[in-house]
PDB file of C-alpha atoms and ligand atoms in Angstrom:
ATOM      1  CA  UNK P 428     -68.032  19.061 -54.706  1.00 54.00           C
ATOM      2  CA  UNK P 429     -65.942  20.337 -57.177  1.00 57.00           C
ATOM      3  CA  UNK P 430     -66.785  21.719 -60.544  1.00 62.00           C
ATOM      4  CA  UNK P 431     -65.428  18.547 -62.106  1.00 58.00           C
ATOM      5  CA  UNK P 432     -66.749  16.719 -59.575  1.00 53.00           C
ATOM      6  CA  UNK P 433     -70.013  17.959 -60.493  1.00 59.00           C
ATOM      7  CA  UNK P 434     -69.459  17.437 -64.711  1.00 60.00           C
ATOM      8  CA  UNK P 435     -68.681  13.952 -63.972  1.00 57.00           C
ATOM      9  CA  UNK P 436     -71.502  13.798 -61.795  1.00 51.00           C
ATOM     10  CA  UNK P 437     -74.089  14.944 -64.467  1.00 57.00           C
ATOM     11  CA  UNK P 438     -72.143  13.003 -67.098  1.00 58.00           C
ATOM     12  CA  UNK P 439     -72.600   9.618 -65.566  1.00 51.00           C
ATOM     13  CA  UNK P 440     -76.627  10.545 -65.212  1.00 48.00           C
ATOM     14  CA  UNK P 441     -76.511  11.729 -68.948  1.00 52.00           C
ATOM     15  CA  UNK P 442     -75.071   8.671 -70.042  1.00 50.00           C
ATOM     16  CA  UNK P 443     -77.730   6.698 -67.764  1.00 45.00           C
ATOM     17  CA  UNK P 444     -80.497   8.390 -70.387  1.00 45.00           C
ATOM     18  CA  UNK P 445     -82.101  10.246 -67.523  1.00 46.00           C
ATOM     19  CA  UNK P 446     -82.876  13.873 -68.124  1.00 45.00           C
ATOM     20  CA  UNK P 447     -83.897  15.757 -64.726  1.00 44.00           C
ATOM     21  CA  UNK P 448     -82.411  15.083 -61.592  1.00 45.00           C
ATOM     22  CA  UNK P 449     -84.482  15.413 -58.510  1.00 38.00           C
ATOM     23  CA  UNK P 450     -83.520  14.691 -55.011  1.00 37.00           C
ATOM     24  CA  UNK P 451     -81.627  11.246 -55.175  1.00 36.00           C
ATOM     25  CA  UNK P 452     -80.823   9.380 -51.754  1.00 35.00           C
ATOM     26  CA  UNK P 453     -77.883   7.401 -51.743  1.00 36.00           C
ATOM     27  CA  UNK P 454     -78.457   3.841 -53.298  1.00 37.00           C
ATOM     28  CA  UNK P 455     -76.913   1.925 -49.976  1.00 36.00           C
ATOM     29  CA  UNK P 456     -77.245   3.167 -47.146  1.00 36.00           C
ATOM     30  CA  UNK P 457     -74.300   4.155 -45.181  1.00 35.00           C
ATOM     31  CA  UNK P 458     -74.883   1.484 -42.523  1.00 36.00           C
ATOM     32  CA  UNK P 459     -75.142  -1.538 -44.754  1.00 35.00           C
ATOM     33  CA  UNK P 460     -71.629  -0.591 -46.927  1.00 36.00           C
ATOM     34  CA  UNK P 461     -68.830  -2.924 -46.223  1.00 36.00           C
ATOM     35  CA  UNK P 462     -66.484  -2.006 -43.454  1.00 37.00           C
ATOM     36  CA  UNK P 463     -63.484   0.031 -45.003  1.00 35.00           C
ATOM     37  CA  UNK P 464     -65.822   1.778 -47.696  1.00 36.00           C
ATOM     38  CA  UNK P 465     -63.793   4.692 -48.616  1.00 32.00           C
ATOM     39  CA  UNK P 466     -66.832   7.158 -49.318  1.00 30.00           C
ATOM     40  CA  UNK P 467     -66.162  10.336 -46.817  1.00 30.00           C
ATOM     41  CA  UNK P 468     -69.211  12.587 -46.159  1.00 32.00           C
ATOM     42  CA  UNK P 469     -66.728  15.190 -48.086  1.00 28.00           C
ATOM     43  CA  UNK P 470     -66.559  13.779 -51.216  1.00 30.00           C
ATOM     44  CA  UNK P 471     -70.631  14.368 -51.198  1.00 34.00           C
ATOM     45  CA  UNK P 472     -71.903  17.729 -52.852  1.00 39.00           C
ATOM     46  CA  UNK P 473     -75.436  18.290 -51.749  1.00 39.00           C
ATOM     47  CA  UNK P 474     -78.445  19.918 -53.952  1.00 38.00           C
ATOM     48  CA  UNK P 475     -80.199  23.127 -53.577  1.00 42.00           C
ATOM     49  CA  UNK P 476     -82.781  21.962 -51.368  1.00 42.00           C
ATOM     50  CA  UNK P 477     -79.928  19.782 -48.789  1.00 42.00           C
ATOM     51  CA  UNK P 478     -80.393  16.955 -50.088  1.00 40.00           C
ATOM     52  CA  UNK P 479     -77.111  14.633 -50.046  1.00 38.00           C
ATOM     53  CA  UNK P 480     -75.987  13.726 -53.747  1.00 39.00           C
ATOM     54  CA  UNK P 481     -74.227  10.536 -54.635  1.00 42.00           C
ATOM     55  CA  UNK P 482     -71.100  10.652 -56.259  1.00 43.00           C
ATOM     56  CA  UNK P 483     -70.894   9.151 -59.679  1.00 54.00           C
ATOM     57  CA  UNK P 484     -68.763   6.300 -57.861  1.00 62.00           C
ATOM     58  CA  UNK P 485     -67.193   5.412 -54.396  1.00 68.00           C
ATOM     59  CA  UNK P 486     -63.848   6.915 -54.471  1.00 74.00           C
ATOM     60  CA  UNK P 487     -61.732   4.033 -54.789  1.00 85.00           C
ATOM     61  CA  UNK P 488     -64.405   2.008 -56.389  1.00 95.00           C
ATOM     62  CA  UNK P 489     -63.114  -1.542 -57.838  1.00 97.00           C
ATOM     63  CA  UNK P 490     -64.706  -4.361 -59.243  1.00 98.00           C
ATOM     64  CA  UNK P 491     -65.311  -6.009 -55.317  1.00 97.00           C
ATOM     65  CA  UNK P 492     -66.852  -3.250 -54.563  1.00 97.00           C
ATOM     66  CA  UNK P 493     -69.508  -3.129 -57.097  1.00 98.00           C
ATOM     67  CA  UNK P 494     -69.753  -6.787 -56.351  1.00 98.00           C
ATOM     68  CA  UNK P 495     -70.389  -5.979 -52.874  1.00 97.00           C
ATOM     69  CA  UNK P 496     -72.951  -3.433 -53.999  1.00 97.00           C
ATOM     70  CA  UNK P 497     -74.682  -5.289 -56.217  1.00 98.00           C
ATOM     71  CA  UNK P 498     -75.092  -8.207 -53.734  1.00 98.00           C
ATOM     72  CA  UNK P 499     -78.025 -10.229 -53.833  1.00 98.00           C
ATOM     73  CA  UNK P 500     -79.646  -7.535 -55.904  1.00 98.00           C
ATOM     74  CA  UNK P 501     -83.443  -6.926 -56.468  1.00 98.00           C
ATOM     75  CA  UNK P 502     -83.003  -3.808 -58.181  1.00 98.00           C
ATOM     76  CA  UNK P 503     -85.285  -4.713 -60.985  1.00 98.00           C
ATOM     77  CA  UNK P 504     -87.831  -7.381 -61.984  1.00 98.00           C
ATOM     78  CA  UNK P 505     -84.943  -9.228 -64.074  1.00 98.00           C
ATOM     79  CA  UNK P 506     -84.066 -10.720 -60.492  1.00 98.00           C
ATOM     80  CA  UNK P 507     -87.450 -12.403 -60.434  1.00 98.00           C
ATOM     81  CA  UNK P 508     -86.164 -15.219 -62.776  1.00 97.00           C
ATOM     82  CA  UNK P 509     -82.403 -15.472 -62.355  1.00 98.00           C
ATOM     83  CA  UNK P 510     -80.279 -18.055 -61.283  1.00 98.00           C
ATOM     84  CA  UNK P 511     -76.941 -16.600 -60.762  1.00 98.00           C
ATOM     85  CA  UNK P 512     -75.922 -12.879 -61.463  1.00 98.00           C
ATOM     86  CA  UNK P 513     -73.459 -12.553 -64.028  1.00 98.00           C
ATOM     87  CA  UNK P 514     -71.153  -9.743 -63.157  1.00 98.00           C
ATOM     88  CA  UNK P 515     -68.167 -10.250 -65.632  1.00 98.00           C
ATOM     89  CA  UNK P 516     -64.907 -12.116 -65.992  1.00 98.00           C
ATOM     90  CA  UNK P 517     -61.647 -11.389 -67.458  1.00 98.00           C
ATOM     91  CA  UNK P 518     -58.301  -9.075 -66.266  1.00 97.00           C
ATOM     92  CA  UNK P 519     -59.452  -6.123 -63.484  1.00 96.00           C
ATOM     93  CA  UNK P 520     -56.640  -4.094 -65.214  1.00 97.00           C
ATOM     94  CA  UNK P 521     -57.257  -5.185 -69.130  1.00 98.00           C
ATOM     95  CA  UNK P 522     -56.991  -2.813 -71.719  1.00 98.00           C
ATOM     96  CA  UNK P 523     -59.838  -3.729 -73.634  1.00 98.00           C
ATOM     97  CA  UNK P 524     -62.965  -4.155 -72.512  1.00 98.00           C
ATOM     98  CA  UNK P 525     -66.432  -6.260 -74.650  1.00 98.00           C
ATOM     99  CA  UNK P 526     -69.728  -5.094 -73.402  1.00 98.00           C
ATOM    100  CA  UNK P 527     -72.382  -7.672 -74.573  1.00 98.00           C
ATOM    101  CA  UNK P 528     -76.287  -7.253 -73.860  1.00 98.00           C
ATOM    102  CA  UNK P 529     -76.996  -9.791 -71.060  1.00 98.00           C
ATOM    103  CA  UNK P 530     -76.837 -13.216 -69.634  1.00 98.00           C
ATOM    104  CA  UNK P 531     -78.160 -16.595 -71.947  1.00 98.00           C
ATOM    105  CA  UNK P 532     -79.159 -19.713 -70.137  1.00 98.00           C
ATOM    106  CA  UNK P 533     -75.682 -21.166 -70.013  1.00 98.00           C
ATOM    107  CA  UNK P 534     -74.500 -17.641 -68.389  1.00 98.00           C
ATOM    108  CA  UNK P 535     -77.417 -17.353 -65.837  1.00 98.00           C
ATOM    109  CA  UNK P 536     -76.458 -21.302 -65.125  1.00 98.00           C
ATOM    110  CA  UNK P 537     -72.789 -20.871 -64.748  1.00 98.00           C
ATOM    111  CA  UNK P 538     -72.423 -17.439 -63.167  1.00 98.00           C
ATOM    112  CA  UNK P 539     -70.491 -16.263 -66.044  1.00 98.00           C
ATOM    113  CA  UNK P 540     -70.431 -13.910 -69.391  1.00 98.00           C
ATOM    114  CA  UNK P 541     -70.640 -15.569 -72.719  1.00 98.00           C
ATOM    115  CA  UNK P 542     -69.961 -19.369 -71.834  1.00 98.00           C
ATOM    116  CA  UNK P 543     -72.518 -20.706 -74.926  1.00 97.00           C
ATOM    117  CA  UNK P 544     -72.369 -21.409 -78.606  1.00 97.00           C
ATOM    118  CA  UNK P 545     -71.658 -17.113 -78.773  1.00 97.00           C
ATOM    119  CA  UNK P 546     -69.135 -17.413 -76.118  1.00 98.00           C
ATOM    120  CA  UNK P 547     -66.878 -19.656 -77.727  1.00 97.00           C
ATOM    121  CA  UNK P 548     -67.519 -18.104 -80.776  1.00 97.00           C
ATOM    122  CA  UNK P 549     -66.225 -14.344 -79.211  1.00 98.00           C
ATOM    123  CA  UNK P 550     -63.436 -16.652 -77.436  1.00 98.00           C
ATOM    124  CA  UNK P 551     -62.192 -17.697 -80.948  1.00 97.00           C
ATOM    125  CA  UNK P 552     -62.634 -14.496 -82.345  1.00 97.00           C
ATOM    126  CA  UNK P 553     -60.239 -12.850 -79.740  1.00 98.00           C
ATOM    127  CA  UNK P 554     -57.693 -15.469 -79.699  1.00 98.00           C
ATOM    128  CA  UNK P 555     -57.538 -16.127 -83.818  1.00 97.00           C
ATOM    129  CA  UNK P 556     -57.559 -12.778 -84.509  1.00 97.00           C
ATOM    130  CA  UNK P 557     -54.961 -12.071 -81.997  1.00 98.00           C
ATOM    131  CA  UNK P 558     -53.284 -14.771 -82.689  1.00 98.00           C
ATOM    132  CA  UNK P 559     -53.139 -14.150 -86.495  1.00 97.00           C
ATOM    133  CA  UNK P 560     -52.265 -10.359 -85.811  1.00 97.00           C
ATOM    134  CA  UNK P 561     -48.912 -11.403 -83.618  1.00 98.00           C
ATOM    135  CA  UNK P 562     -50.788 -10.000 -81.237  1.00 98.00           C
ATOM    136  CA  UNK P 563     -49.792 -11.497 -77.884  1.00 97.00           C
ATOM    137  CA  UNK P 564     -53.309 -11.699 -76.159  1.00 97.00           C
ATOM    138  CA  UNK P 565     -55.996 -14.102 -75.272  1.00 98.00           C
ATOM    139  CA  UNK P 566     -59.354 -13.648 -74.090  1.00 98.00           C
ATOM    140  CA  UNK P 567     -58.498 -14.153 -70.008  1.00 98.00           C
ATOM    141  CA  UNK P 568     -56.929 -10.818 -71.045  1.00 98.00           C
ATOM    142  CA  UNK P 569     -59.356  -8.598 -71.817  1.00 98.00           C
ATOM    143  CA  UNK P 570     -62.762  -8.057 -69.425  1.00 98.00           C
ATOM    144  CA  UNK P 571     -66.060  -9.386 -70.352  1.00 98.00           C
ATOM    145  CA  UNK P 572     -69.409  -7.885 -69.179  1.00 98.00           C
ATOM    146  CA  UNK P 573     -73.037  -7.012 -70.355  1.00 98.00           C
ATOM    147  CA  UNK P 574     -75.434  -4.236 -69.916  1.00 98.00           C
ATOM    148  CA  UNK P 575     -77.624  -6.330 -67.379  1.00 98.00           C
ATOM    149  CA  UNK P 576     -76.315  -8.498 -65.180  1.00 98.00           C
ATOM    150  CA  UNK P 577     -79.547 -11.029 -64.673  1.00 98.00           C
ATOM    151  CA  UNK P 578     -80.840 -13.155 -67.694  1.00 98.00           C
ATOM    152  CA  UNK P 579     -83.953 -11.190 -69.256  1.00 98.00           C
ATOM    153  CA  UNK P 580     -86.772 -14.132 -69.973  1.00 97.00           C
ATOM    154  CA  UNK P 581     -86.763 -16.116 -73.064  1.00 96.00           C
ATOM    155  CA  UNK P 582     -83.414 -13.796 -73.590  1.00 95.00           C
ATOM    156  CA  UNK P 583     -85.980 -10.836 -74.231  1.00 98.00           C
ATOM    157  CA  UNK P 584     -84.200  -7.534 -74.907  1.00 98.00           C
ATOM    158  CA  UNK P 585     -83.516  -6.124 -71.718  1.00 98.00           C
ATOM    159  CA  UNK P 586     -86.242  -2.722 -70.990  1.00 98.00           C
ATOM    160  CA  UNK P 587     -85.193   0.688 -70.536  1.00 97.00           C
ATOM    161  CA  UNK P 588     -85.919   0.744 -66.762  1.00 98.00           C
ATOM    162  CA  UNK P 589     -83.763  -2.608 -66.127  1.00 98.00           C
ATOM    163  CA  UNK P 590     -80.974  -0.957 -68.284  1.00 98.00           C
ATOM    164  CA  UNK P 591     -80.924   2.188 -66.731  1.00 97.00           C
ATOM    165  CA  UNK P 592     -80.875   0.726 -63.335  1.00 98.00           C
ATOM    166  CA  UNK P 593     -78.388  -1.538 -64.192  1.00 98.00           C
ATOM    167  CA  UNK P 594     -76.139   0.614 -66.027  1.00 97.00           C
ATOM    168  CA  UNK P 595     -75.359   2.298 -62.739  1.00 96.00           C
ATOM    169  CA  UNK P 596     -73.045  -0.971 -62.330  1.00 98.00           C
ATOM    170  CA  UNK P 597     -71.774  -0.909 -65.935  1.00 98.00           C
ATOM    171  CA  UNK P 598     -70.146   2.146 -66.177  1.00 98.00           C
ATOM    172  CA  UNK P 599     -69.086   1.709 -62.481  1.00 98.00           C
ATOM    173  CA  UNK P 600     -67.035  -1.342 -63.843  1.00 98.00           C
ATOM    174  CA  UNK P 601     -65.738   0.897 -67.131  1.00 98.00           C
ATOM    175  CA  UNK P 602     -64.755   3.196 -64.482  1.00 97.00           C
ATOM    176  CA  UNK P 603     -62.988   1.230 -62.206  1.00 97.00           C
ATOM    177  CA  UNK P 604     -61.077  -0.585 -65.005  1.00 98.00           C
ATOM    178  CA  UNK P 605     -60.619   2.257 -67.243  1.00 97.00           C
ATOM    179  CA  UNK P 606     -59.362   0.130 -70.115  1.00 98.00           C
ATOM    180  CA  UNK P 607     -57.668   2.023 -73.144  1.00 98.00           C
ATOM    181  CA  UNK P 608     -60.998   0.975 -75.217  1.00 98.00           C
ATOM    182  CA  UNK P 609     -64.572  -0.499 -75.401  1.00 98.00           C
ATOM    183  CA  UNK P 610     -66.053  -3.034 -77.696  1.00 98.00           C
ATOM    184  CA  UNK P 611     -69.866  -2.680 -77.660  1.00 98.00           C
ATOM    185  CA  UNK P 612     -71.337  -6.051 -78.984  1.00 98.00           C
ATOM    186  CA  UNK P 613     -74.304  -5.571 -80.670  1.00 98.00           C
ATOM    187  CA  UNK P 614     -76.853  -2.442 -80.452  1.00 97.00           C
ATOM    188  CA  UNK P 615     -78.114  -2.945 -76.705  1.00 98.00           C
ATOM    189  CA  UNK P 616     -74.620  -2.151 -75.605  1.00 98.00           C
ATOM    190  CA  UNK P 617     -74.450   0.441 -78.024  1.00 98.00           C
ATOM    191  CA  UNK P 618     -77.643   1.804 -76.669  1.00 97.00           C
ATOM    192  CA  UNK P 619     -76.472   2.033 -73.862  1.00 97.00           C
ATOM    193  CA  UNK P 620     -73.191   3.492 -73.836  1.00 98.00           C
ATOM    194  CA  UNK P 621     -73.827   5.793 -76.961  1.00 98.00           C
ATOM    195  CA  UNK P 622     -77.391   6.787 -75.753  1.00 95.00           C
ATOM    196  CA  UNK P 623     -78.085   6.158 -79.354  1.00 96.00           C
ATOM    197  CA  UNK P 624     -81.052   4.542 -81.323  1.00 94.00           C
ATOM    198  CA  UNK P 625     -78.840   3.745 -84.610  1.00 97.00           C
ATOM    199  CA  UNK P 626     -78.284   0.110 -84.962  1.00 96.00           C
ATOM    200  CA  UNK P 627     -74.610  -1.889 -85.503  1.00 98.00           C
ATOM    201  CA  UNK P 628     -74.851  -1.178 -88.927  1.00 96.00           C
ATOM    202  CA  UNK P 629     -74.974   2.451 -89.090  1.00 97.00           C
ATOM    203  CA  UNK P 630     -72.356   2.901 -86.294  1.00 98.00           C
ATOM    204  CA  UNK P 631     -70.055   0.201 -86.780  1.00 98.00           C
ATOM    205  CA  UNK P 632     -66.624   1.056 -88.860  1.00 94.00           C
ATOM    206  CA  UNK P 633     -65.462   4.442 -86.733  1.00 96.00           C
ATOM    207  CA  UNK P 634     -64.491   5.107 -83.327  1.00 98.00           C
ATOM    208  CA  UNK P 635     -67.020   5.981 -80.685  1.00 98.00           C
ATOM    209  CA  UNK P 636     -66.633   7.709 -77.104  1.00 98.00           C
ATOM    210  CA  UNK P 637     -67.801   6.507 -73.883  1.00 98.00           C
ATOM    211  CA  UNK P 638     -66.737   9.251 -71.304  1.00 96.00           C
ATOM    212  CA  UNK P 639     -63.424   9.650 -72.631  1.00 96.00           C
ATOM    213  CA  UNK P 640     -62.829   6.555 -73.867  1.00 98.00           C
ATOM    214  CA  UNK P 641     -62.885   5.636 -77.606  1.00 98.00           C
ATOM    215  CA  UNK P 642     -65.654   2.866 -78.409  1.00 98.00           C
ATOM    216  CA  UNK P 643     -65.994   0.492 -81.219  1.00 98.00           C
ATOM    217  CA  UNK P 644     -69.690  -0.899 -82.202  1.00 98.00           C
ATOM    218  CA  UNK P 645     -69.404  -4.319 -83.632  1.00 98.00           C
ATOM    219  CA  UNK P 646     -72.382  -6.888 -83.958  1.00 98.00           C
ATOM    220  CA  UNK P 647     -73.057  -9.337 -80.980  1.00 98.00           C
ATOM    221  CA  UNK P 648     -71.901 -12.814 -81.108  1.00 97.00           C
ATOM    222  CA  UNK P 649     -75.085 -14.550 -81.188  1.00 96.00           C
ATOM    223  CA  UNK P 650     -76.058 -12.659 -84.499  1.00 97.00           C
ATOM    224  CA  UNK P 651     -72.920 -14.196 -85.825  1.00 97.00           C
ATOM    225  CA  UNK P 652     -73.991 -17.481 -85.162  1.00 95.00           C
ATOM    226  CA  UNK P 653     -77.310 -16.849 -87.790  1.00 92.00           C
ATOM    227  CA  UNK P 654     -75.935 -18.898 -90.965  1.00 87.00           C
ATOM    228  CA  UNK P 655     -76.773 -16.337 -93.629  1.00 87.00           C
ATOM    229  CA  UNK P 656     -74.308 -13.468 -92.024  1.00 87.00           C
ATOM    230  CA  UNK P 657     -71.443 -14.017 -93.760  1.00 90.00           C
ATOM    231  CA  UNK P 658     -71.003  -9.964 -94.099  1.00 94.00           C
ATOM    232  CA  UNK P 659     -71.650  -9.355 -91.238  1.00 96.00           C
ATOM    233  CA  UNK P 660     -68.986 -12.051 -89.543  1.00 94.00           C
ATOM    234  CA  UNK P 661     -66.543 -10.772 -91.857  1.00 95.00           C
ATOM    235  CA  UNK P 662     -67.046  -6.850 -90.693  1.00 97.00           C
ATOM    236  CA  UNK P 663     -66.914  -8.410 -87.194  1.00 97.00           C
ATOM    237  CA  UNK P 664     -63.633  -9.613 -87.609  1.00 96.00           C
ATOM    238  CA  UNK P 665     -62.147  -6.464 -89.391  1.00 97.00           C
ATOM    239  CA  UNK P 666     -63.827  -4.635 -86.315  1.00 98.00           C
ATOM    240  CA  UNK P 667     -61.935  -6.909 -83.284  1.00 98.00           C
ATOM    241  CA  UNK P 668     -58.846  -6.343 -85.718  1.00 98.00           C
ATOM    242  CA  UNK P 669     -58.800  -2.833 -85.511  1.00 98.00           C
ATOM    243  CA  UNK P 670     -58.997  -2.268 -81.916  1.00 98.00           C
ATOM    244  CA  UNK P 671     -57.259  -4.925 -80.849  1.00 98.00           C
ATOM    245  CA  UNK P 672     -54.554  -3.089 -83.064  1.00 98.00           C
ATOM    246  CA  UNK P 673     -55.737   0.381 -80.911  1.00 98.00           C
ATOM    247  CA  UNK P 674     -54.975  -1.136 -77.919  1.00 98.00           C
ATOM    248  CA  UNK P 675     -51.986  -2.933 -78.167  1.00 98.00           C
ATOM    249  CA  UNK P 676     -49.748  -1.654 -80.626  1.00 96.00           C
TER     250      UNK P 676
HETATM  251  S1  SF4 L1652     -80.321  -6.900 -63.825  1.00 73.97           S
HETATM  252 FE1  SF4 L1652     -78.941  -5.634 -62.593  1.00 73.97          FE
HETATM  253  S2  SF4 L1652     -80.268  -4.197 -61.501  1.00 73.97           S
HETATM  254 FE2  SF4 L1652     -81.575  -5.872 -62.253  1.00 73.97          FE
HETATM  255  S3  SF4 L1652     -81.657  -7.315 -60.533  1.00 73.97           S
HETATM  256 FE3  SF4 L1652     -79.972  -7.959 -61.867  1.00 73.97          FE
HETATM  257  S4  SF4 L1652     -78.123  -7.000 -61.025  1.00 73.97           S
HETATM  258 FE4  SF4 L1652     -79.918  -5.946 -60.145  1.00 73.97          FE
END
């Protein structure tokens, strides 16, 4: 493992919130990765005391990957009550990618990110501001995902634990796509890519990082949808302007 190797490495575990790292077994074993799974035993550092340490992502890594990896997943208790996992939609190579919080009902029904009443709302918001902005985009364009992939009950905040072990697929997917720039909708995502406790207000209106990659905080969709946020919808859209702007200028 290379000194870079190694940053990364502790980076991606930073940005997962945890703070000491013990010794950590890979998550699949070997034996039960798809045939063709690129991970050598080389690319593997391992930790004072021998133990083998993963690396921050299968070299190679794509989105079918983490699909494969995430399979019929029981990582956390947010499986107990799922219908369908909800892994993301959108262009594997976009530019721009929206991180939301986690599946509604109509998502955990249909398999799919932000299909209800906030869905079409963040669909219109994409393609009217692009639209207006000469902007030649539409939302198939970008990539759509959430913090936790498995409806939380009665849409409960998702937990620390849930988005911790979860995240692991998150940033995989931000890696693999490595889009020019994030839009975090609403504080969970913020939370969880920021490792920060300030809400949307406070951190909306300047540029973020994730890893390397700059990061606007805007308010989630379903927040819009609340009839006395006028504001607030009005910020949103000044937000989506700007880094749609970022990106594809
Ligand atoms: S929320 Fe994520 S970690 Fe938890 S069961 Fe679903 S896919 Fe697995």
């Amino acid at each position: 493992m290379t000194r870079d190797d190694l940053r990364q490495y502790l980076e991606f575990y930073r940005d997962l919130g945890l703070k000491e790292i013990y010794n950590l077994a890979p998550a699949i074993p070997r034996s039960a990765r798809p045939a063709g799974d690129s991970i050598a035993p080389t690319s593997r550092g391992r930790d004072a005391a021998g133990a083998v340490i993963p690396p921050i992502a299968p070299s190679g890594d794509s989105l079918l990957k983490i699909v494969e990896d995430i399979g019929d997943c029981r990582r956390c208790r947010l499986s107990e009550q799922r219908s369908k996992i909800v892994f993301g939609s959108g262009d594997e190579h976009a530019r721009l990618v929206l991180v939301g919080e986690g599946p509604g009902a109509d998502e955990d029904a249909q398999g799919l990110p932000f299909v209800g009443r906030a869905g079409q709302l963040l669909t219109q918001m994409i393609d009217n501001t692009a639209s207006k902005e000469g902007i030649p985009i539409r939302r198939a364009d970008v990539y759509i995902c959430n913090v936790v992939k498995c409806r939380p009950p009665e849409n409960r905040t998702p937990l620390p634990d849930e988005m911790e072990i979860c995240g692991e697929f998150l940033f995989r997917q931000l890696m693999a796509i490595r889009p020019k720039a994030i839009c975090a909708l609403g504080s969970t995502a913020a939370k969880a890519l920021l490792a920060t406790k300030d809400g949307v207000t406070r951190l909306r209106g300047t540029w973020h990082k994730w890893r390397d990659i700059p990061l606007i905080v805007t308010y989630h969709p379903s927040y819009l949808l609340r009839p006395y946020n006028q504001n607030a919808k009005r910020e949103a859209w000044e937000d989506l302007k700007k880094v749609l702007h970022y990106v594809y200028d």
